[in-house]
mmCIF file with all atom_site columns, N, CA and C in Angstrom:
data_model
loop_
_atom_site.group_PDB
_atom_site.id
_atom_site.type_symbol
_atom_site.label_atom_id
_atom_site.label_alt_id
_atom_site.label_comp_id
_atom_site.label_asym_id
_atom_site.label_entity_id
_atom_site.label_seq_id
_atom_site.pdbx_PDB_ins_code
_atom_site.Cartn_x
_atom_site.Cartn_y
_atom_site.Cartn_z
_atom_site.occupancy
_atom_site.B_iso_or_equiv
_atom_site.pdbx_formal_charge
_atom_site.auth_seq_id
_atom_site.auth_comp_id
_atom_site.auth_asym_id
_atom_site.auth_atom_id
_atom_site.pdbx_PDB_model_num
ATOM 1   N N  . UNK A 1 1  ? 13.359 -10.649 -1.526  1.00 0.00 ? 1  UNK A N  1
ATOM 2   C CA . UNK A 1 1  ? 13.182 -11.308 -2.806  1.00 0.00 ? 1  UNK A CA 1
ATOM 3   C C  . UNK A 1 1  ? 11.990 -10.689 -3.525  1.00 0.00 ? 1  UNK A C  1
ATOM 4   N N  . UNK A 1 2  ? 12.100 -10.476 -4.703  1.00 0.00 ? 2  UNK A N  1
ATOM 5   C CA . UNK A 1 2  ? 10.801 -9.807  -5.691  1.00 0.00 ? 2  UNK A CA 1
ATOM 6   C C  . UNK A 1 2  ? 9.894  -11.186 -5.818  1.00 0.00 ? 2  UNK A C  1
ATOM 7   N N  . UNK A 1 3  ? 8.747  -10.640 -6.284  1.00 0.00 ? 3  UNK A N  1
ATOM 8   C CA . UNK A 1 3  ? 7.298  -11.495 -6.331  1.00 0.00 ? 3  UNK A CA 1
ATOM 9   C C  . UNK A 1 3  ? 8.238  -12.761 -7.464  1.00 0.00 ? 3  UNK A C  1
ATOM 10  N N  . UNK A 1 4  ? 9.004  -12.542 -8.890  1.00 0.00 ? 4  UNK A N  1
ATOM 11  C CA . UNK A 1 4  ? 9.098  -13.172 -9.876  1.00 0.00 ? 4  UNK A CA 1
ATOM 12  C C  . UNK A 1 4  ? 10.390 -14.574 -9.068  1.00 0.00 ? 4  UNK A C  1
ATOM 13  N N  . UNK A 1 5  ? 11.051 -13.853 -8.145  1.00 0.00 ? 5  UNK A N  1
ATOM 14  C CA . UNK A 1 5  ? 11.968 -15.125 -7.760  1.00 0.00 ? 5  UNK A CA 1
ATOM 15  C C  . UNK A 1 5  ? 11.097 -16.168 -6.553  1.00 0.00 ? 5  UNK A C  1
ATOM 16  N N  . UNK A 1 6  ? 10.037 -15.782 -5.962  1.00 0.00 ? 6  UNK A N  1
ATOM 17  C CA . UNK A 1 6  ? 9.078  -16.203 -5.075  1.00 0.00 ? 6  UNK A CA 1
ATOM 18  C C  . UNK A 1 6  ? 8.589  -17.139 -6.312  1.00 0.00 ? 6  UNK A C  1
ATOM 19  N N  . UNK A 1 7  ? 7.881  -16.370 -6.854  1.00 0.00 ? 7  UNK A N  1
ATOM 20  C CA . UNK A 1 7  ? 7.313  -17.429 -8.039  1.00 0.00 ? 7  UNK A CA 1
ATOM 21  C C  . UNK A 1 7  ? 7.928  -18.277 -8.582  1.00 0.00 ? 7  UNK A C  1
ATOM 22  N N  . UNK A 1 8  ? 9.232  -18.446 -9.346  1.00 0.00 ? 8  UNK A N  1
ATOM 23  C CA . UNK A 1 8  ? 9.719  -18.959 -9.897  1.00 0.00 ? 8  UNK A CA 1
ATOM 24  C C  . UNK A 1 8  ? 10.195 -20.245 -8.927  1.00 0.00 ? 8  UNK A C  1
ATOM 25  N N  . UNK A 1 9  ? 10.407 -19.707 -7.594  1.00 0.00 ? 9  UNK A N  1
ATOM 26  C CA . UNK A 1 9  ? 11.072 -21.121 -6.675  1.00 0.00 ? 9  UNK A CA 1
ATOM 27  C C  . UNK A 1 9  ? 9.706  -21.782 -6.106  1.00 0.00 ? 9  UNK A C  1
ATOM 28  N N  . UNK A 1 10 ? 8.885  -21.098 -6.133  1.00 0.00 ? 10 UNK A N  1
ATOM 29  C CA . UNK A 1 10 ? 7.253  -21.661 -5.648  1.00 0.00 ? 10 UNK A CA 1
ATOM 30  C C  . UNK A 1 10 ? 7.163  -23.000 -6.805  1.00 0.00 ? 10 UNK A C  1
ATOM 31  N N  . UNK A 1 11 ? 7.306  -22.496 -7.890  1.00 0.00 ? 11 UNK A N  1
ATOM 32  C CA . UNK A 1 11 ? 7.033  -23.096 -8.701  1.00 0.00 ? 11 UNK A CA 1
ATOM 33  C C  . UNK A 1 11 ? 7.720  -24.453 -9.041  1.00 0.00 ? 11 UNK A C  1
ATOM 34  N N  . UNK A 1 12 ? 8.984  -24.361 -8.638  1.00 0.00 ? 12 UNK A N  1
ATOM 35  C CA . UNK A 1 12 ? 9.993  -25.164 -8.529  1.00 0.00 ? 12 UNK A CA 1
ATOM 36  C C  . UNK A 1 12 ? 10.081 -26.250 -7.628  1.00 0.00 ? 12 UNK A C  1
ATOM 37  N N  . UNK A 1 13 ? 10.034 -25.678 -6.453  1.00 0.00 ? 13 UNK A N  1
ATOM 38  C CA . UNK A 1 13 ? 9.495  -26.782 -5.419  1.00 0.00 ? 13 UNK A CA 1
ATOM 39  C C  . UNK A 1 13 ? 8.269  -27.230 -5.669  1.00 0.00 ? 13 UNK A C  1
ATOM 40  N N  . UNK A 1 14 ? 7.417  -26.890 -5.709  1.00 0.00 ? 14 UNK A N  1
ATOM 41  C CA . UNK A 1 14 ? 6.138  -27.968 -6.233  1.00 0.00 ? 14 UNK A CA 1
ATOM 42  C C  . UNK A 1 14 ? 6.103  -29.012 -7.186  1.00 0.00 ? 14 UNK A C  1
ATOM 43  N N  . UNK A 1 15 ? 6.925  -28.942 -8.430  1.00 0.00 ? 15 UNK A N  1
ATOM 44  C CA . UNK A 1 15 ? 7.380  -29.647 -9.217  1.00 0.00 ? 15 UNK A CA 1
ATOM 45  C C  . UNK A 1 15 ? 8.037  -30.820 -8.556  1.00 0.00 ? 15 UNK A C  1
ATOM 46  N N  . UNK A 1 16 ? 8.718  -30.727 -7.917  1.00 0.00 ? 16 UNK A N  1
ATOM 47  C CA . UNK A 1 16 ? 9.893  -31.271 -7.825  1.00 0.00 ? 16 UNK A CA 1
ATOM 48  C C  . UNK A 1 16 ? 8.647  -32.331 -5.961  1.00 0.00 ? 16 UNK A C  1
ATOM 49  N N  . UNK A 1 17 ? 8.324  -31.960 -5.539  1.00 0.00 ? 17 UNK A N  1
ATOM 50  C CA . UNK A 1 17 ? 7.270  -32.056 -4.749  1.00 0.00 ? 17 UNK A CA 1
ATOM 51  C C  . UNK A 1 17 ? 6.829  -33.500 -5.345  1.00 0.00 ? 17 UNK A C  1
ATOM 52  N N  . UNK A 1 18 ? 5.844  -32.673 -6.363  1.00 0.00 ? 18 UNK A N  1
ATOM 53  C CA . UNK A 1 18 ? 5.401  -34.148 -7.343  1.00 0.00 ? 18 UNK A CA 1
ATOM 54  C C  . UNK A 1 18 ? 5.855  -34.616 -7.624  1.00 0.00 ? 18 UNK A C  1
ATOM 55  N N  . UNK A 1 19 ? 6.924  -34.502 -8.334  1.00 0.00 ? 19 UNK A N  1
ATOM 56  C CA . UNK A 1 19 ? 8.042  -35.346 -8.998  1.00 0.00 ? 19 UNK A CA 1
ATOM 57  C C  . UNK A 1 19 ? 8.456  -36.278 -7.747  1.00 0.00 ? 19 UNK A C  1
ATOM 58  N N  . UNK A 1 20 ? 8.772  -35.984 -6.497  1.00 0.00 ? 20 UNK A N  1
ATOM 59  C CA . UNK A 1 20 ? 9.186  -36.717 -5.561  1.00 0.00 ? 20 UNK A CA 1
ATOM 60  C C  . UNK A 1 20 ? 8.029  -38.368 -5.517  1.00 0.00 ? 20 UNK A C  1
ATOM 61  N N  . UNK A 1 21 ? 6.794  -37.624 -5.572  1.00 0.00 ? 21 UNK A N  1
ATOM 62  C CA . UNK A 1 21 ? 5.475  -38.430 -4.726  1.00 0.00 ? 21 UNK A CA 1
ATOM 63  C C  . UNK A 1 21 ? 5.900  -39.492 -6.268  1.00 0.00 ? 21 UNK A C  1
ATOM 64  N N  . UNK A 1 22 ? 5.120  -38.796 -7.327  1.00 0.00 ? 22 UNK A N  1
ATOM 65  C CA . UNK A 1 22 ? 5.122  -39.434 -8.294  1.00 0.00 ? 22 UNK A CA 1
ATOM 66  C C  . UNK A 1 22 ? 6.012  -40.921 -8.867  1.00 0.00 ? 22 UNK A C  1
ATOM 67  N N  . UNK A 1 23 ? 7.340  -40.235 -8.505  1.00 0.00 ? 23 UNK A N  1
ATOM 68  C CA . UNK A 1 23 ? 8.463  -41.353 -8.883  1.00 0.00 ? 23 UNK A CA 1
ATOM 69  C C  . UNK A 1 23 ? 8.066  -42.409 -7.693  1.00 0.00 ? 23 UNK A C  1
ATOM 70  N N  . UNK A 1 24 ? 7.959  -41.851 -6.490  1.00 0.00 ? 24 UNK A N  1
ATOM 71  C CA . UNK A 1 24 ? 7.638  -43.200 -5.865  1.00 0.00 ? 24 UNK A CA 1
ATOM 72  C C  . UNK A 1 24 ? 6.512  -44.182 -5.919  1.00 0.00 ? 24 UNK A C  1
ATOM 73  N N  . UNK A 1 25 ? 5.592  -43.269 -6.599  1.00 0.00 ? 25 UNK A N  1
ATOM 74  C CA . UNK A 1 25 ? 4.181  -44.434 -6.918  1.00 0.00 ? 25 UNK A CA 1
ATOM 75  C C  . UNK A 1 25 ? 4.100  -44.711 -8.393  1.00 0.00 ? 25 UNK A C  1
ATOM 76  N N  . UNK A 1 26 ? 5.530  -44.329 -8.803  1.00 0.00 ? 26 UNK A N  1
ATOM 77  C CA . UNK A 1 26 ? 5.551  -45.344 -10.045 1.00 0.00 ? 26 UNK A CA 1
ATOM 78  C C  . UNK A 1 26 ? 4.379  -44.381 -11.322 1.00 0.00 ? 26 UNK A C  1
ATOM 79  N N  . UNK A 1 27 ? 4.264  -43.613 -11.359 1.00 0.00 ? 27 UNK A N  1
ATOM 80  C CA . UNK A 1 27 ? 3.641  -42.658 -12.242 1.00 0.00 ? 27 UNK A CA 1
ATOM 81  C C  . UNK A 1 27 ? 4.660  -42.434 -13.464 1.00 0.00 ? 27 UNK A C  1
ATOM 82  N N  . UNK A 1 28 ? 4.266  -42.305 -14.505 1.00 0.00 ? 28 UNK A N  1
ATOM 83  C CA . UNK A 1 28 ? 4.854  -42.732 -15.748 1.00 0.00 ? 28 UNK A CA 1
ATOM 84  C C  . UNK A 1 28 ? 5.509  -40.779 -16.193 1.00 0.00 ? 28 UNK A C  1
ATOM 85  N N  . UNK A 1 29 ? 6.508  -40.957 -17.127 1.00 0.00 ? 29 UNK A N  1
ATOM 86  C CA . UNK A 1 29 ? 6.205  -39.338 -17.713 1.00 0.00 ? 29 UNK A CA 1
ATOM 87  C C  . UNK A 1 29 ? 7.054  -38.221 -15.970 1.00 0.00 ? 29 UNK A C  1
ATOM 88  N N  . UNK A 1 30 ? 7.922  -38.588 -15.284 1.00 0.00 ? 30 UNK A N  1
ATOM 89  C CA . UNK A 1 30 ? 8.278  -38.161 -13.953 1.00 0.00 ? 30 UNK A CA 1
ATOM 90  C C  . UNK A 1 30 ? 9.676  -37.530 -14.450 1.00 0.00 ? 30 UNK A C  1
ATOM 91  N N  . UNK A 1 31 ? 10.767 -37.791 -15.346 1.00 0.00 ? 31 UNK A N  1
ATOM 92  C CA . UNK A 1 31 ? 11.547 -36.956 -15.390 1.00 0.00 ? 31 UNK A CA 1
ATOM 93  C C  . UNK A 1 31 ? 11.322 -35.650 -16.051 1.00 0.00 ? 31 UNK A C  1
ATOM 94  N N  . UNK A 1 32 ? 9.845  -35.792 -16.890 1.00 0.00 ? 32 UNK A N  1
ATOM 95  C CA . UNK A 1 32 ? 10.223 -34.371 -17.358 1.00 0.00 ? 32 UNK A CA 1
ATOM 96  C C  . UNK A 1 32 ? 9.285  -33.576 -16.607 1.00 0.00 ? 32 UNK A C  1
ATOM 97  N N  . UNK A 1 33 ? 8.581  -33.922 -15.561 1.00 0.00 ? 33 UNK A N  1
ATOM 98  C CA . UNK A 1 33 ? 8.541  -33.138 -14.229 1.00 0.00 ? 33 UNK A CA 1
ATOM 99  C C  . UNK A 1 33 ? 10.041 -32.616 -13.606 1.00 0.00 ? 33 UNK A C  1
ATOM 100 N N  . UNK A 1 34 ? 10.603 -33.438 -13.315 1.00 0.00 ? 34 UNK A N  1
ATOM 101 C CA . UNK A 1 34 ? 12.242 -33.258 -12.803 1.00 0.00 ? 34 UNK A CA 1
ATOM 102 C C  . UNK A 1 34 ? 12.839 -31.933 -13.351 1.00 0.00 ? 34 UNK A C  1
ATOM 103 N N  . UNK A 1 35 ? 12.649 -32.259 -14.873 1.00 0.00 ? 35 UNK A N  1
ATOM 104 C CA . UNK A 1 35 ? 13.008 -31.263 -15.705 1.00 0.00 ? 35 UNK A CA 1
ATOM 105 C C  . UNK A 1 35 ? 12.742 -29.871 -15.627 1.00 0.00 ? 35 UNK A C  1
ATOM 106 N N  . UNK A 1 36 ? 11.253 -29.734 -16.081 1.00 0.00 ? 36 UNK A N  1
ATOM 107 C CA . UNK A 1 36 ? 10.352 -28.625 -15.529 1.00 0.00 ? 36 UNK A CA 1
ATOM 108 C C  . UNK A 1 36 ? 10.844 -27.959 -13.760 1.00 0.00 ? 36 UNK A C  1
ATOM 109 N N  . UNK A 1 37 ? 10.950 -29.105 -12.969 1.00 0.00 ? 37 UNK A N  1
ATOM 110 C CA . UNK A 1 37 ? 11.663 -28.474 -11.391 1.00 0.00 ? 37 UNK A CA 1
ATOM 111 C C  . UNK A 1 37 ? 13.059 -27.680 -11.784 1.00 0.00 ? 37 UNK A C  1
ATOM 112 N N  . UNK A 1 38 ? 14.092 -28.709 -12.284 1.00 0.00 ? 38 UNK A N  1
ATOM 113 C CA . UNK A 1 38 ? 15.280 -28.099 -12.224 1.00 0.00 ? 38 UNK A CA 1
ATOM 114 C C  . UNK A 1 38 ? 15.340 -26.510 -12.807 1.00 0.00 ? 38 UNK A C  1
ATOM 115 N N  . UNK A 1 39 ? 14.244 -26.521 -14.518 1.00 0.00 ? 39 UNK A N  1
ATOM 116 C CA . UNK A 1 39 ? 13.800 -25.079 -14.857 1.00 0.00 ? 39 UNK A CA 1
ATOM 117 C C  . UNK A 1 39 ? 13.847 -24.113 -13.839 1.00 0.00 ? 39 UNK A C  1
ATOM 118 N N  . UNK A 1 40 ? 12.239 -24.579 -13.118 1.00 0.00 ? 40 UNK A N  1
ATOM 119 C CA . UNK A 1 40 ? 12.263 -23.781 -12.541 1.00 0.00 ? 40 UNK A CA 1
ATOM 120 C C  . UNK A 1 40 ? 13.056 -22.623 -11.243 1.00 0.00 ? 40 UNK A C  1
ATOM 121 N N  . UNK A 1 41 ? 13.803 -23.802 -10.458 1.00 0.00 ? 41 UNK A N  1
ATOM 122 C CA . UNK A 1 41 ? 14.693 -23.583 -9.414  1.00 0.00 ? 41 UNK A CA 1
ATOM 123 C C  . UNK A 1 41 ? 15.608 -22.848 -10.285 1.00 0.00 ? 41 UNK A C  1
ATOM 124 N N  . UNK A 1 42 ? 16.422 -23.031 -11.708 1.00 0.00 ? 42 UNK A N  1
ATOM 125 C CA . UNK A 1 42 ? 17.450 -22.370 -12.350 1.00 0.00 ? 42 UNK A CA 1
ATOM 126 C C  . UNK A 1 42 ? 16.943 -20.655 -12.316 1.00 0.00 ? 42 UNK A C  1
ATOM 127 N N  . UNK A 1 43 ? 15.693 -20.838 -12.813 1.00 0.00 ? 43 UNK A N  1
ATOM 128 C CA . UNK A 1 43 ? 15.102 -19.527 -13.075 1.00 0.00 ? 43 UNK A CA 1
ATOM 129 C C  . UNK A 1 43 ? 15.126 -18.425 -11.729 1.00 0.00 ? 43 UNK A C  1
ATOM 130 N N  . UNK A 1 44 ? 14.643 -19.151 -10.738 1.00 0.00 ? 44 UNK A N  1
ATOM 131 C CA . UNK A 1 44 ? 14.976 -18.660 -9.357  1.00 0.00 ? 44 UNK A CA 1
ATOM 132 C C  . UNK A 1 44 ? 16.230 -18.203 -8.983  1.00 0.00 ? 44 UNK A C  1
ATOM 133 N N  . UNK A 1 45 ? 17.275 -19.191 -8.839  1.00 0.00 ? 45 UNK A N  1
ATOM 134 C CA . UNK A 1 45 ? 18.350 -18.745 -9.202  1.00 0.00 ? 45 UNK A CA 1
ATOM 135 C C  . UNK A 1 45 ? 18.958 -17.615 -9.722  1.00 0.00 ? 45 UNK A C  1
ATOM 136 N N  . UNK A 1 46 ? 18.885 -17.482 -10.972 1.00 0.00 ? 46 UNK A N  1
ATOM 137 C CA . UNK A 1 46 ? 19.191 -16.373 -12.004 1.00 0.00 ? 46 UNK A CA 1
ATOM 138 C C  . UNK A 1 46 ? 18.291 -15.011 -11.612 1.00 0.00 ? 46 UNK A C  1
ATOM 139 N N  . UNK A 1 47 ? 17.154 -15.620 -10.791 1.00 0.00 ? 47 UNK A N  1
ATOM 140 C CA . UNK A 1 47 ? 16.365 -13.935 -10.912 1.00 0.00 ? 47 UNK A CA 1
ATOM 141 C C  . UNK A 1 47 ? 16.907 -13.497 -9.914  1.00 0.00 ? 47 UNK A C  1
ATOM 142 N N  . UNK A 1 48 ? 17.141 -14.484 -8.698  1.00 0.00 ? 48 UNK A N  1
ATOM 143 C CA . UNK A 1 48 ? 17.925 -13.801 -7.264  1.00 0.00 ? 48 UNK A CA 1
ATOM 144 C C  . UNK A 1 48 ? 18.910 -13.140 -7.754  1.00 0.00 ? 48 UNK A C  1
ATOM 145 N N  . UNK A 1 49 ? 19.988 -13.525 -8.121  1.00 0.00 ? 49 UNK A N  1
ATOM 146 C CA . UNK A 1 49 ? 20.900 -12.902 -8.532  1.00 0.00 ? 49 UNK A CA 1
ATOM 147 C C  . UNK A 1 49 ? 21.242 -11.779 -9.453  1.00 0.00 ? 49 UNK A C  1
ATOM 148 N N  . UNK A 1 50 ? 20.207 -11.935 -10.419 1.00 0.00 ? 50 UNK A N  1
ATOM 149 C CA . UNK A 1 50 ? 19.780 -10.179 -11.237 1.00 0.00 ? 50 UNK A CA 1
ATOM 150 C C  . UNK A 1 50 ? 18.903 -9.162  -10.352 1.00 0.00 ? 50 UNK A C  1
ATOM 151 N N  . UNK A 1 51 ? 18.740 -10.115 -9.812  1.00 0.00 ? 51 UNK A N  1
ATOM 152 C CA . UNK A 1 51 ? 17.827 -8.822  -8.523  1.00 0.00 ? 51 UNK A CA 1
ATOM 153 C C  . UNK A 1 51 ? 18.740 -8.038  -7.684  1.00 0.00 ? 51 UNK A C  1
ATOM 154 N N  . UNK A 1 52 ? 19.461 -9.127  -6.967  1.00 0.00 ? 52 UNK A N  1
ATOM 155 C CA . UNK A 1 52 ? 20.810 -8.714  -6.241  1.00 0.00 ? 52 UNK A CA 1
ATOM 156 C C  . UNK A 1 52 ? 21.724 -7.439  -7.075  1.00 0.00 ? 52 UNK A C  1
ATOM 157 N N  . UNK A 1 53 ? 21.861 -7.645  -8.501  1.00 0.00 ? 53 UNK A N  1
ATOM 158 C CA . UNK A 1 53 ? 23.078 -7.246  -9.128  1.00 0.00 ? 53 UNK A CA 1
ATOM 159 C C  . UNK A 1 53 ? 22.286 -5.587  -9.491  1.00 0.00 ? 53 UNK A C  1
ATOM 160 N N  . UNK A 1 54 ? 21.070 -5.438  -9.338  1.00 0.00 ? 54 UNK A N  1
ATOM 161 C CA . UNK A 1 54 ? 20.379 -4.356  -10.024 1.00 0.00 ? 54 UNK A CA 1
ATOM 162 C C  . UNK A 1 54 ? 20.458 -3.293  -8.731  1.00 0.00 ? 54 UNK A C  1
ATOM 163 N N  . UNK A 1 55 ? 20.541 -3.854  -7.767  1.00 0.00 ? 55 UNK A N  1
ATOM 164 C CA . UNK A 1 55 ? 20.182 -2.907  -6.222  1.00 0.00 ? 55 UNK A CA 1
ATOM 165 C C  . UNK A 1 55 ? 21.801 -2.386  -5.737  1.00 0.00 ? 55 UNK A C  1
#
């Protein structure tokens, strides 16, 4: 995997991380964490696969 799909799913899971903790302690403003996760994981996604398609 290149540094940008590392990043992009790093980034993704952490989101989504918080988003987990958050929703359960009732922290306000949590889906568009969700949001920001799903971004990110999509982005991951898409780079794996342009990475894949370039090699």
């Amino acid at each position: 995997m290149s540094k940008k799909v590392k990043t992009a799913l790093a980034f993704g899971i952490q989101l989504a991380m918080i988003g987990a903790i958050g929703d359960f302690v009732k922290w306000p403003y949590m889906n568009y964490v969700f949001i920001g996760a799903g971004i990110g994981i999509g982005l991951a996604i898409i780079f794996f696969i342009w990475d894949s398609a370039q090699e």
